[in-house]
Amino acid sequence: KNEVEQSPQNLTAQEGEFITINCSYSVGISALHWLQQHPGGGIVSLFMLSSGKKKHGRLIATINIQEKHSSLHITASHPRDSAVYICAVRGMDSNYQLIWGAGTKLIIKP
Amino acid sequence: DSGVTQTPKHLITATGQRVTLRCSPRSGDLSVYWYQQSLDQGLQFLIQYYNGEERAKGNILERFSAQQFPDLHSELNLSSLELGDSALYFCASSVTQNTEAFFGQGTRLTVV
């Protein structure tokens, strides 16, 4: 079993829909990252969380440390949100290396 | 723009050759990470430097090496290249080991 599991693996939705991507992890962490990788390959850091909730524009990230679970929400989704969304955790015992989820491929249709 | 600069953006080279990928971290960031992403694969951690010293090693082949210079820029050297080394190579930087990491745009290496 992977230490970081994301669901769903693939998600196709219509423009305007509310999107939720989930991330569950099995290790103790010091922080959790959500990143976005565009079709061209570039990676953008969206959030770094260690507790609670963060919001940036139409993006919201939450984390529940007790349940070892995080969600990334996109409100009023748009075709330009189409990308791979990656969850990565910074383990406490791994010399602060990031442990990566496999990513969720999101396609928003107009 | 993340502030992390990677050069070159694209590189095509032949098997058996050696290449050097360069990363300039964000101003003030002491930690540099290198990752490899093969086609349709997740990111694989290669190596991390902090203030010039190697801090962690991941799945880095012996044919690969890296260093971080006094001005904090880093280079990843790939030698005796094989077709399977074709991938996107990302550099990321952060202020310390436990702060948010910012990624460069990557270097796309194609070995032919």
mmCIF file with all atom_site columns, C-alpha atoms in Angstrom:
data_model
loop_
_atom_site.group_PDB
_atom_site.id
_atom_site.type_symbol
_atom_site.label_atom_id
_atom_site.label_alt_id
_atom_site.label_comp_id
_atom_site.label_asym_id
_atom_site.label_entity_id
_atom_site.label_seq_id
_atom_site.pdbx_PDB_ins_code
_atom_site.Cartn_x
_atom_site.Cartn_y
_atom_site.Cartn_z
_atom_site.occupancy
_atom_site.B_iso_or_equiv
_atom_site.pdbx_formal_charge
_atom_site.auth_seq_id
_atom_site.auth_comp_id
_atom_site.auth_asym_id
_atom_site.auth_atom_id
_atom_site.pdbx_PDB_model_num
ATOM 1   C CA . LYS A 1 1   ? 0.000   0.000  0.000   1.00 0.00 ? 1   LYS A CA 1
ATOM 2   C CA . ASN A 1 2   ? 1.332   3.430  -0.922  1.00 0.00 ? 2   ASN A CA 1
ATOM 3   C CA . GLU A 1 3   ? 1.944   5.837  1.896   1.00 0.00 ? 3   GLU A CA 1
ATOM 4   C CA . VAL A 1 4   ? 0.004   8.542  0.051   1.00 0.00 ? 4   VAL A CA 1
ATOM 5   C CA . GLU A 1 5   ? -3.177  7.626  -1.765  1.00 0.00 ? 5   GLU A CA 1
ATOM 6   C CA . GLN A 1 6   ? -5.156  9.993  -3.954  1.00 0.00 ? 6   GLN A CA 1
ATOM 7   C CA . SER A 1 7   ? -8.671  9.605  -5.256  1.00 0.00 ? 7   SER A CA 1
ATOM 8   C CA . PRO A 1 8   ? -10.004 9.672  -7.807  1.00 0.00 ? 8   PRO A CA 1
ATOM 9   C CA . GLN A 1 9   ? -7.192  8.872  -10.231 1.00 0.00 ? 9   GLN A CA 1
ATOM 10  C CA . ASN A 1 10  ? -9.086  10.529 -13.066 1.00 0.00 ? 10  ASN A CA 1
ATOM 11  C CA . LEU A 1 11  ? -11.940 13.015 -12.935 1.00 0.00 ? 11  LEU A CA 1
ATOM 12  C CA . THR A 1 12  ? -13.898 14.570 -15.786 1.00 0.00 ? 12  THR A CA 1
ATOM 13  C CA . ALA A 1 13  ? -16.457 17.244 -15.005 1.00 0.00 ? 13  ALA A CA 1
ATOM 14  C CA . GLN A 1 14  ? -18.411 20.017 -16.675 1.00 0.00 ? 14  GLN A CA 1
ATOM 15  C CA . GLU A 1 15  ? -17.447 23.636 -16.371 1.00 0.00 ? 15  GLU A CA 1
ATOM 16  C CA . GLY A 1 16  ? -18.907 25.184 -13.247 1.00 0.00 ? 16  GLY A CA 1
ATOM 17  C CA . GLU A 1 17  ? -18.998 21.997 -11.182 1.00 0.00 ? 17  GLU A CA 1
ATOM 18  C CA . PHE A 1 18  ? -17.617 21.790 -7.657  1.00 0.00 ? 18  PHE A CA 1
ATOM 19  C CA . ILE A 1 19  ? -14.562 19.520 -7.640  1.00 0.00 ? 19  ILE A CA 1
ATOM 20  C CA . THR A 1 20  ? -13.166 17.511 -4.740  1.00 0.00 ? 20  THR A CA 1
ATOM 21  C CA . ILE A 1 21  ? -9.892  15.597 -4.820  1.00 0.00 ? 21  ILE A CA 1
ATOM 22  C CA . ASN A 1 22  ? -8.942  13.499 -1.828  1.00 0.00 ? 22  ASN A CA 1
ATOM 23  C CA . CYS A 1 23  ? -5.625  12.535 -0.313  1.00 0.00 ? 23  CYS A CA 1
ATOM 24  C CA . SER A 1 24  ? -5.088  10.006 2.468   1.00 0.00 ? 24  SER A CA 1
ATOM 25  C CA . TYR A 1 25  ? -1.755  9.211  4.029   1.00 0.00 ? 25  TYR A CA 1
ATOM 26  C CA . SER A 1 26  ? -0.497  6.629  6.474   1.00 0.00 ? 26  SER A CA 1
ATOM 27  C CA . VAL A 1 27  ? 2.611   8.263  7.955   1.00 0.00 ? 27  VAL A CA 1
ATOM 28  C CA . GLY A 1 28  ? 3.162   10.986 10.483  1.00 0.00 ? 28  GLY A CA 1
ATOM 29  C CA . ILE A 1 29  ? 3.676   14.244 8.680   1.00 0.00 ? 29  ILE A CA 1
ATOM 30  C CA . SER A 1 30  ? 4.926   17.714 9.358   1.00 0.00 ? 30  SER A CA 1
ATOM 31  C CA . ALA A 1 31  ? 3.138   19.230 6.369   1.00 0.00 ? 31  ALA A CA 1
ATOM 32  C CA . LEU A 1 32  ? 1.063   18.373 3.318   1.00 0.00 ? 32  LEU A CA 1
ATOM 33  C CA . HIS A 1 33  ? 1.441   19.970 -0.087  1.00 0.00 ? 33  HIS A CA 1
ATOM 34  C CA . TRP A 1 34  ? -0.985  20.288 -2.958  1.00 0.00 ? 34  TRP A CA 1
ATOM 35  C CA . LEU A 1 35  ? 0.627   20.907 -6.326  1.00 0.00 ? 35  LEU A CA 1
ATOM 36  C CA . GLN A 1 36  ? -0.686  21.374 -9.829  1.00 0.00 ? 36  GLN A CA 1
ATOM 37  C CA . GLN A 1 37  ? 1.041   20.057 -12.922 1.00 0.00 ? 37  GLN A CA 1
ATOM 38  C CA . HIS A 1 38  ? -0.102  21.533 -16.203 1.00 0.00 ? 38  HIS A CA 1
ATOM 39  C CA . PRO A 1 39  ? -0.209  19.538 -19.452 1.00 0.00 ? 39  PRO A CA 1
ATOM 40  C CA . GLY A 1 40  ? 3.026   21.257 -20.482 1.00 0.00 ? 40  GLY A CA 1
ATOM 41  C CA . GLY A 1 41  ? 4.743   19.758 -17.456 1.00 0.00 ? 41  GLY A CA 1
ATOM 42  C CA . GLY A 1 42  ? 5.279   22.750 -15.184 1.00 0.00 ? 42  GLY A CA 1
ATOM 43  C CA . ILE A 1 43  ? 4.571   22.249 -11.487 1.00 0.00 ? 43  ILE A CA 1
ATOM 44  C CA . VAL A 1 44  ? 3.002   24.922 -9.337  1.00 0.00 ? 44  VAL A CA 1
ATOM 45  C CA . SER A 1 45  ? 2.778   24.781 -5.578  1.00 0.00 ? 45  SER A CA 1
ATOM 46  C CA . LEU A 1 46  ? -0.825  25.482 -4.556  1.00 0.00 ? 46  LEU A CA 1
ATOM 47  C CA . PHE A 1 47  ? -0.862  25.014 -0.806  1.00 0.00 ? 47  PHE A CA 1
ATOM 48  C CA . MET A 1 48  ? 1.215   23.837 2.094   1.00 0.00 ? 48  MET A CA 1
ATOM 49  C CA . LEU A 1 49  ? -0.894  22.801 5.087   1.00 0.00 ? 49  LEU A CA 1
ATOM 50  C CA . SER A 1 50  ? -0.161  21.538 8.534   1.00 0.00 ? 50  SER A CA 1
ATOM 51  C CA . SER A 1 51  ? -3.648  22.072 9.992   1.00 0.00 ? 51  SER A CA 1
ATOM 52  C CA . GLY A 1 52  ? -7.070  23.483 9.229   1.00 0.00 ? 52  GLY A CA 1
ATOM 53  C CA . LYS A 1 53  ? -7.996  25.085 5.969   1.00 0.00 ? 53  LYS A CA 1
ATOM 54  C CA . LYS A 1 54  ? -6.514  27.436 3.388   1.00 0.00 ? 54  LYS A CA 1
ATOM 55  C CA . LYS A 1 55  ? -8.202  29.291 0.549   1.00 0.00 ? 55  LYS A CA 1
ATOM 56  C CA . HIS A 1 56  ? -6.752  30.920 -2.525  1.00 0.00 ? 56  HIS A CA 1
ATOM 57  C CA . GLY A 1 57  ? -9.184  32.206 -5.096  1.00 0.00 ? 57  GLY A CA 1
ATOM 58  C CA . ARG A 1 58  ? -11.414 29.318 -6.164  1.00 0.00 ? 58  ARG A CA 1
ATOM 59  C CA . LEU A 1 59  ? -9.198  26.740 -4.493  1.00 0.00 ? 59  LEU A CA 1
ATOM 60  C CA . ILE A 1 60  ? -9.717  25.467 -0.959  1.00 0.00 ? 60  ILE A CA 1
ATOM 61  C CA . ALA A 1 61  ? -7.559  22.926 0.832   1.00 0.00 ? 61  ALA A CA 1
ATOM 62  C CA . THR A 1 62  ? -8.423  21.252 4.112   1.00 0.00 ? 62  THR A CA 1
ATOM 63  C CA . ILE A 1 63  ? -6.588  18.809 6.284   1.00 0.00 ? 63  ILE A CA 1
ATOM 64  C CA . ASN A 1 64  ? -7.679  16.572 9.152   1.00 0.00 ? 64  ASN A CA 1
ATOM 65  C CA . ILE A 1 65  ? -4.563  15.473 10.985  1.00 0.00 ? 65  ILE A CA 1
ATOM 66  C CA . GLN A 1 66  ? -6.389  12.947 13.187  1.00 0.00 ? 66  GLN A CA 1
ATOM 67  C CA . GLU A 1 67  ? -7.951  11.234 10.180  1.00 0.00 ? 67  GLU A CA 1
ATOM 68  C CA . LYS A 1 68  ? -4.794  11.642 8.054   1.00 0.00 ? 68  LYS A CA 1
ATOM 69  C CA . HIS A 1 69  ? -6.811  13.057 5.215   1.00 0.00 ? 69  HIS A CA 1
ATOM 70  C CA . SER A 1 70  ? -6.792  16.145 3.076   1.00 0.00 ? 70  SER A CA 1
ATOM 71  C CA . SER A 1 71  ? -9.099  17.448 0.390   1.00 0.00 ? 71  SER A CA 1
ATOM 72  C CA . LEU A 1 72  ? -8.597  19.931 -2.403  1.00 0.00 ? 72  LEU A CA 1
ATOM 73  C CA . HIS A 1 73  ? -11.744 21.665 -3.614  1.00 0.00 ? 73  HIS A CA 1
ATOM 74  C CA . ILE A 1 74  ? -12.218 23.747 -6.728  1.00 0.00 ? 74  ILE A CA 1
ATOM 75  C CA . THR A 1 75  ? -15.305 25.929 -6.891  1.00 0.00 ? 75  THR A CA 1
ATOM 76  C CA . ALA A 1 76  ? -16.835 27.084 -10.188 1.00 0.00 ? 76  ALA A CA 1
ATOM 77  C CA . SER A 1 77  ? -14.435 24.897 -12.153 1.00 0.00 ? 77  SER A CA 1
ATOM 78  C CA . HIS A 1 78  ? -13.120 26.116 -15.497 1.00 0.00 ? 78  HIS A CA 1
ATOM 79  C CA . PRO A 1 79  ? -11.402 24.350 -18.406 1.00 0.00 ? 79  PRO A CA 1
ATOM 80  C CA . ARG A 1 80  ? -8.142  26.066 -17.457 1.00 0.00 ? 80  ARG A CA 1
ATOM 81  C CA . ASP A 1 81  ? -8.243  24.078 -14.193 1.00 0.00 ? 81  ASP A CA 1
ATOM 82  C CA . SER A 1 82  ? -7.564  20.950 -16.250 1.00 0.00 ? 82  SER A CA 1
ATOM 83  C CA . ALA A 1 83  ? -4.308  19.561 -14.900 1.00 0.00 ? 83  ALA A CA 1
ATOM 84  C CA . VAL A 1 84  ? -2.862  16.851 -12.703 1.00 0.00 ? 84  VAL A CA 1
ATOM 85  C CA . TYR A 1 85  ? -3.233  17.623 -9.014  1.00 0.00 ? 85  TYR A CA 1
ATOM 86  C CA . ILE A 1 86  ? -0.640  16.064 -6.769  1.00 0.00 ? 86  ILE A CA 1
ATOM 87  C CA . CYS A 1 87  ? -0.702  15.569 -3.039  1.00 0.00 ? 87  CYS A CA 1
ATOM 88  C CA . ALA A 1 88  ? 2.651   15.210 -1.300  1.00 0.00 ? 88  ALA A CA 1
ATOM 89  C CA . VAL A 1 89  ? 3.398   14.860 2.395   1.00 0.00 ? 89  VAL A CA 1
ATOM 90  C CA . ARG A 1 90  ? 6.518   15.812 4.235   1.00 0.00 ? 90  ARG A CA 1
ATOM 91  C CA . GLY A 1 91  ? 7.209   12.900 6.538   1.00 0.00 ? 91  GLY A CA 1
ATOM 92  C CA . MET A 1 92  ? 8.519   13.433 10.019  1.00 0.00 ? 92  MET A CA 1
ATOM 93  C CA . ASP A 1 93  ? 10.977  10.548 9.831   1.00 0.00 ? 93  ASP A CA 1
ATOM 94  C CA . SER A 1 94  ? 12.189  10.881 6.268   1.00 0.00 ? 94  SER A CA 1
ATOM 95  C CA . ASN A 1 95  ? 14.616  13.728 6.552   1.00 0.00 ? 95  ASN A CA 1
ATOM 96  C CA . TYR A 1 96  ? 11.825  16.009 5.407   1.00 0.00 ? 96  TYR A CA 1
ATOM 97  C CA . GLN A 1 97  ? 11.599  14.410 1.991   1.00 0.00 ? 97  GLN A CA 1
ATOM 98  C CA . LEU A 1 98  ? 8.298   14.701 0.168   1.00 0.00 ? 98  LEU A CA 1
ATOM 99  C CA . ILE A 1 99  ? 6.326   11.482 -0.268  1.00 0.00 ? 99  ILE A CA 1
ATOM 100 C CA . TRP A 1 100 ? 4.246   11.814 -3.410  1.00 0.00 ? 100 TRP A CA 1
ATOM 101 C CA . GLY A 1 101 ? 0.777   10.676 -4.331  1.00 0.00 ? 101 GLY A CA 1
ATOM 102 C CA . ALA A 1 102 ? 0.206   9.387  -7.855  1.00 0.00 ? 102 ALA A CA 1
ATOM 103 C CA . GLY A 1 103 ? -1.792  12.437 -8.855  1.00 0.00 ? 103 GLY A CA 1
ATOM 104 C CA . THR A 1 104 ? -5.355  13.053 -9.974  1.00 0.00 ? 104 THR A CA 1
ATOM 105 C CA . LYS A 1 105 ? -5.883  13.927 -13.622 1.00 0.00 ? 105 LYS A CA 1
ATOM 106 C CA . LEU A 1 106 ? -8.682  16.492 -13.850 1.00 0.00 ? 106 LEU A CA 1
ATOM 107 C CA . ILE A 1 107 ? -10.411 17.426 -17.095 1.00 0.00 ? 107 ILE A CA 1
ATOM 108 C CA . ILE A 1 108 ? -12.983 20.191 -17.095 1.00 0.00 ? 108 ILE A CA 1
ATOM 109 C CA . LYS A 1 109 ? -15.151 20.252 -20.219 1.00 0.00 ? 109 LYS A CA 1
ATOM 110 C CA . PRO A 1 110 ? -16.655 23.524 -21.446 1.00 0.00 ? 110 PRO A CA 1
ATOM 111 C CA . ASP B 2 1   ? 6.845   32.514 -11.994 1.00 0.00 ? 1   ASP B CA 1
ATOM 112 C CA . SER B 2 2   ? 8.054   30.484 -8.995  1.00 0.00 ? 2   SER B CA 1
ATOM 113 C CA . GLY B 2 3   ? 11.437  32.193 -8.880  1.00 0.00 ? 3   GLY B CA 1
ATOM 114 C CA . VAL B 2 4   ? 13.241  28.901 -9.485  1.00 0.00 ? 4   VAL B CA 1
ATOM 115 C CA . THR B 2 5   ? 15.101  28.879 -12.795 1.00 0.00 ? 5   THR B CA 1
ATOM 116 C CA . GLN B 2 6   ? 16.135  25.754 -14.610 1.00 0.00 ? 6   GLN B CA 1
ATOM 117 C CA . THR B 2 7   ? 18.260  25.613 -17.728 1.00 0.00 ? 7   THR B CA 1
ATOM 118 C CA . PRO B 2 8   ? 18.107  24.392 -20.350 1.00 0.00 ? 8   PRO B CA 1
ATOM 119 C CA . LYS B 2 9   ? 14.366  23.911 -20.891 1.00 0.00 ? 9   LYS B CA 1
ATOM 120 C CA . HIS B 2 10  ? 14.911  21.214 -23.483 1.00 0.00 ? 10  HIS B CA 1
ATOM 121 C CA . LEU B 2 11  ? 17.880  18.979 -24.186 1.00 0.00 ? 11  LEU B CA 1
ATOM 122 C CA . ILE B 2 12  ? 18.308  16.296 -26.809 1.00 0.00 ? 12  ILE B CA 1
ATOM 123 C CA . THR B 2 13  ? 21.377  14.138 -26.662 1.00 0.00 ? 13  THR B CA 1
ATOM 124 C CA . ALA B 2 14  ? 22.662  10.738 -27.709 1.00 0.00 ? 14  ALA B CA 1
ATOM 125 C CA . THR B 2 15  ? 23.101  7.619  -25.631 1.00 0.00 ? 15  THR B CA 1
ATOM 126 C CA . GLY B 2 16  ? 26.409  7.456  -23.825 1.00 0.00 ? 16  GLY B CA 1
ATOM 127 C CA . GLN B 2 17  ? 26.723  11.209 -23.536 1.00 0.00 ? 17  GLN B CA 1
ATOM 128 C CA . ARG B 2 18  ? 26.934  13.380 -20.437 1.00 0.00 ? 18  ARG B CA 1
ATOM 129 C CA . VAL B 2 19  ? 24.788  16.415 -19.683 1.00 0.00 ? 19  VAL B CA 1
ATOM 130 C CA . THR B 2 20  ? 24.548  19.002 -16.936 1.00 0.00 ? 20  THR B CA 1
ATOM 131 C CA . LEU B 2 21  ? 21.272  20.480 -15.775 1.00 0.00 ? 21  LEU B CA 1
ATOM 132 C CA . ARG B 2 22  ? 21.332  23.723 -13.866 1.00 0.00 ? 22  ARG B CA 1
ATOM 133 C CA . CYS B 2 23  ? 19.053  25.113 -11.185 1.00 0.00 ? 23  CYS B CA 1
ATOM 134 C CA . SER B 2 24  ? 19.013  28.569 -9.636  1.00 0.00 ? 24  SER B CA 1
ATOM 135 C CA . PRO B 2 25  ? 16.867  28.562 -6.480  1.00 0.00 ? 25  PRO B CA 1
ATOM 136 C CA . ARG B 2 26  ? 14.647  31.372 -5.292  1.00 0.00 ? 26  ARG B CA 1
ATOM 137 C CA . SER B 2 27  ? 16.536  34.166 -3.630  1.00 0.00 ? 27  SER B CA 1
ATOM 138 C CA . GLY B 2 28  ? 17.076  33.236 0.008   1.00 0.00 ? 28  GLY B CA 1
ATOM 139 C CA . ASP B 2 29  ? 16.263  29.544 -0.388  1.00 0.00 ? 29  ASP B CA 1
ATOM 140 C CA . LEU B 2 30  ? 18.955  27.296 1.041   1.00 0.00 ? 30  LEU B CA 1
ATOM 141 C CA . SER B 2 31  ? 17.474  23.924 0.176   1.00 0.00 ? 31  SER B CA 1
ATOM 142 C CA . VAL B 2 32  ? 17.456  22.472 -3.341  1.00 0.00 ? 32  VAL B CA 1
ATOM 143 C CA . TYR B 2 33  ? 15.761  19.257 -4.424  1.00 0.00 ? 33  TYR B CA 1
ATOM 144 C CA . TRP B 2 34  ? 16.047  17.334 -7.689  1.00 0.00 ? 34  TRP B CA 1
ATOM 145 C CA . TYR B 2 35  ? 13.263  15.132 -9.026  1.00 0.00 ? 35  TYR B CA 1
ATOM 146 C CA . GLN B 2 36  ? 12.866  12.937 -12.084 1.00 0.00 ? 36  GLN B CA 1
ATOM 147 C CA . GLN B 2 37  ? 9.538   12.397 -13.803 1.00 0.00 ? 37  GLN B CA 1
ATOM 148 C CA . SER B 2 38  ? 9.501   9.761  -16.510 1.00 0.00 ? 38  SER B CA 1
ATOM 149 C CA . LEU B 2 39  ? 6.658   9.601  -19.033 1.00 0.00 ? 39  LEU B CA 1
ATOM 150 C CA . ASP B 2 40  ? 3.312   9.202  -17.265 1.00 0.00 ? 40  ASP B CA 1
ATOM 151 C CA . GLN B 2 41  ? 5.080   8.514  -13.988 1.00 0.00 ? 41  GLN B CA 1
ATOM 152 C CA . GLY B 2 42  ? 5.025   10.297 -10.684 1.00 0.00 ? 42  GLY B CA 1
ATOM 153 C CA . LEU B 2 43  ? 7.856   12.383 -9.379  1.00 0.00 ? 43  LEU B CA 1
ATOM 154 C CA . GLN B 2 44  ? 10.858  10.446 -8.113  1.00 0.00 ? 44  GLN B CA 1
ATOM 155 C CA . PHE B 2 45  ? 13.060  12.149 -5.553  1.00 0.00 ? 45  PHE B CA 1
ATOM 156 C CA . LEU B 2 46  ? 16.713  12.096 -6.548  1.00 0.00 ? 46  LEU B CA 1
ATOM 157 C CA . ILE B 2 47  ? 18.716  14.200 -4.117  1.00 0.00 ? 47  ILE B CA 1
ATOM 158 C CA . GLN B 2 48  ? 18.556  17.157 -1.764  1.00 0.00 ? 48  GLN B CA 1
ATOM 159 C CA . TYR B 2 49  ? 21.122  19.779 -0.814  1.00 0.00 ? 49  TYR B CA 1
ATOM 160 C CA . TYR B 2 50  ? 20.976  22.283 1.995   1.00 0.00 ? 50  TYR B CA 1
ATOM 161 C CA . ASN B 2 51  ? 23.366  25.207 2.093   1.00 0.00 ? 51  ASN B CA 1
ATOM 162 C CA . GLY B 2 52  ? 25.929  23.371 0.013   1.00 0.00 ? 52  GLY B CA 1
ATOM 163 C CA . GLU B 2 53  ? 25.759  20.030 1.768   1.00 0.00 ? 53  GLU B CA 1
ATOM 164 C CA . GLU B 2 54  ? 24.053  16.875 0.602   1.00 0.00 ? 54  GLU B CA 1
ATOM 165 C CA . ARG B 2 55  ? 21.178  16.105 2.988   1.00 0.00 ? 55  ARG B CA 1
ATOM 166 C CA . ALA B 2 56  ? 19.209  13.262 1.489   1.00 0.00 ? 56  ALA B CA 1
ATOM 167 C CA . LYS B 2 57  ? 19.490  10.810 -1.361  1.00 0.00 ? 57  LYS B CA 1
ATOM 168 C CA . GLY B 2 58  ? 16.621  9.098  -3.087  1.00 0.00 ? 58  GLY B CA 1
ATOM 169 C CA . ASN B 2 59  ? 16.537  6.851  -6.118  1.00 0.00 ? 59  ASN B CA 1
ATOM 170 C CA . ILE B 2 60  ? 19.550  8.412  -7.773  1.00 0.00 ? 60  ILE B CA 1
ATOM 171 C CA . LEU B 2 61  ? 21.614  6.243  -10.081 1.00 0.00 ? 61  LEU B CA 1
ATOM 172 C CA . GLU B 2 62  ? 25.384  6.037  -9.659  1.00 0.00 ? 62  GLU B CA 1
ATOM 173 C CA . ARG B 2 63  ? 25.684  7.555  -13.150 1.00 0.00 ? 63  ARG B CA 1
ATOM 174 C CA . PHE B 2 64  ? 24.043  10.692 -11.782 1.00 0.00 ? 64  PHE B CA 1
ATOM 175 C CA . SER B 2 65  ? 25.628  13.193 -9.440  1.00 0.00 ? 65  SER B CA 1
ATOM 176 C CA . ALA B 2 66  ? 24.802  16.633 -8.172  1.00 0.00 ? 66  ALA B CA 1
ATOM 177 C CA . GLN B 2 67  ? 26.275  19.476 -6.226  1.00 0.00 ? 67  GLN B CA 1
ATOM 178 C CA . GLN B 2 68  ? 25.255  22.796 -4.734  1.00 0.00 ? 68  GLN B CA 1
ATOM 179 C CA . PHE B 2 69  ? 27.689  25.657 -5.107  1.00 0.00 ? 69  PHE B CA 1
ATOM 180 C CA . PRO B 2 70  ? 28.517  28.464 -2.636  1.00 0.00 ? 70  PRO B CA 1
ATOM 181 C CA . ASP B 2 71  ? 26.122  30.785 -4.467  1.00 0.00 ? 71  ASP B CA 1
ATOM 182 C CA . LEU B 2 72  ? 23.453  28.089 -3.827  1.00 0.00 ? 72  LEU B CA 1
ATOM 183 C CA . HIS B 2 73  ? 22.808  27.201 -7.437  1.00 0.00 ? 73  HIS B CA 1
ATOM 184 C CA . SER B 2 74  ? 22.842  23.495 -8.126  1.00 0.00 ? 74  SER B CA 1
ATOM 185 C CA . GLU B 2 75  ? 23.821  21.249 -10.995 1.00 0.00 ? 75  GLU B CA 1
ATOM 186 C CA . LEU B 2 76  ? 22.679  17.729 -11.776 1.00 0.00 ? 76  LEU B CA 1
ATOM 187 C CA . ASN B 2 77  ? 25.135  15.744 -13.869 1.00 0.00 ? 77  ASN B CA 1
ATOM 188 C CA . LEU B 2 78  ? 23.881  12.778 -15.856 1.00 0.00 ? 78  LEU B CA 1
ATOM 189 C CA . SER B 2 79  ? 26.477  10.567 -17.529 1.00 0.00 ? 79  SER B CA 1
ATOM 190 C CA . SER B 2 80  ? 26.550  7.474  -19.736 1.00 0.00 ? 80  SER B CA 1
ATOM 191 C CA . LEU B 2 81  ? 23.031  8.375  -20.736 1.00 0.00 ? 81  LEU B CA 1
ATOM 192 C CA . GLU B 2 82  ? 20.561  5.663  -21.645 1.00 0.00 ? 82  GLU B CA 1
ATOM 193 C CA . LEU B 2 83  ? 17.258  5.857  -23.483 1.00 0.00 ? 83  LEU B CA 1
ATOM 194 C CA . GLY B 2 84  ? 15.461  5.286  -20.180 1.00 0.00 ? 84  GLY B CA 1
ATOM 195 C CA . ASP B 2 85  ? 16.925  8.477  -18.753 1.00 0.00 ? 85  ASP B CA 1
ATOM 196 C CA . SER B 2 86  ? 14.601  10.472 -20.990 1.00 0.00 ? 86  SER B CA 1
ATOM 197 C CA . ALA B 2 87  ? 12.384  12.362 -18.561 1.00 0.00 ? 87  ALA B CA 1
ATOM 198 C CA . LEU B 2 88  ? 11.442  15.698 -17.078 1.00 0.00 ? 88  LEU B CA 1
ATOM 199 C CA . TYR B 2 89  ? 13.911  16.764 -14.427 1.00 0.00 ? 89  TYR B CA 1
ATOM 200 C CA . PHE B 2 90  ? 12.591  19.214 -11.866 1.00 0.00 ? 90  PHE B CA 1
ATOM 201 C CA . CYS B 2 91  ? 14.417  21.302 -9.367  1.00 0.00 ? 91  CYS B CA 1
ATOM 202 C CA . ALA B 2 92  ? 12.655  22.745 -6.346  1.00 0.00 ? 92  ALA B CA 1
ATOM 203 C CA . SER B 2 93  ? 13.858  25.062 -3.624  1.00 0.00 ? 93  SER B CA 1
ATOM 204 C CA . SER B 2 94  ? 12.731  26.041 -0.174  1.00 0.00 ? 94  SER B CA 1
ATOM 205 C CA . VAL B 2 95  ? 13.964  28.311 2.581   1.00 0.00 ? 95  VAL B CA 1
ATOM 206 C CA . THR B 2 96  ? 14.594  25.440 4.952   1.00 0.00 ? 96  THR B CA 1
ATOM 207 C CA . GLN B 2 97  ? 13.976  21.716 4.840   1.00 0.00 ? 97  GLN B CA 1
ATOM 208 C CA . ASN B 2 98  ? 10.477  22.004 6.259   1.00 0.00 ? 98  ASN B CA 1
ATOM 209 C CA . THR B 2 99  ? 8.995   24.928 4.390   1.00 0.00 ? 99  THR B CA 1
ATOM 210 C CA . GLU B 2 100 ? 7.036   25.180 1.176   1.00 0.00 ? 100 GLU B CA 1
ATOM 211 C CA . ALA B 2 101 ? 8.946   24.073 -1.892  1.00 0.00 ? 101 ALA B CA 1
ATOM 212 C CA . PHE B 2 102 ? 8.730   25.956 -5.170  1.00 0.00 ? 102 PHE B CA 1
ATOM 213 C CA . PHE B 2 103 ? 9.360   24.233 -8.460  1.00 0.00 ? 103 PHE B CA 1
ATOM 214 C CA . GLY B 2 104 ? 11.189  25.240 -11.579 1.00 0.00 ? 104 GLY B CA 1
ATOM 215 C CA . GLN B 2 105 ? 9.662   24.645 -14.980 1.00 0.00 ? 105 GLN B CA 1
ATOM 216 C CA . GLY B 2 106 ? 11.745  21.551 -15.506 1.00 0.00 ? 106 GLY B CA 1
ATOM 217 C CA . THR B 2 107 ? 14.266  20.396 -18.075 1.00 0.00 ? 107 THR B CA 1
ATOM 218 C CA . ARG B 2 108 ? 12.936  17.954 -20.643 1.00 0.00 ? 108 ARG B CA 1
ATOM 219 C CA . LEU B 2 109 ? 15.746  15.545 -21.499 1.00 0.00 ? 109 LEU B CA 1
ATOM 220 C CA . THR B 2 110 ? 15.419  13.345 -24.539 1.00 0.00 ? 110 THR B CA 1
ATOM 221 C CA . VAL B 2 111 ? 18.044  10.678 -25.105 1.00 0.00 ? 111 VAL B CA 1
ATOM 222 C CA . VAL B 2 112 ? 18.119  9.310  -28.632 1.00 0.00 ? 112 VAL B CA 1
#
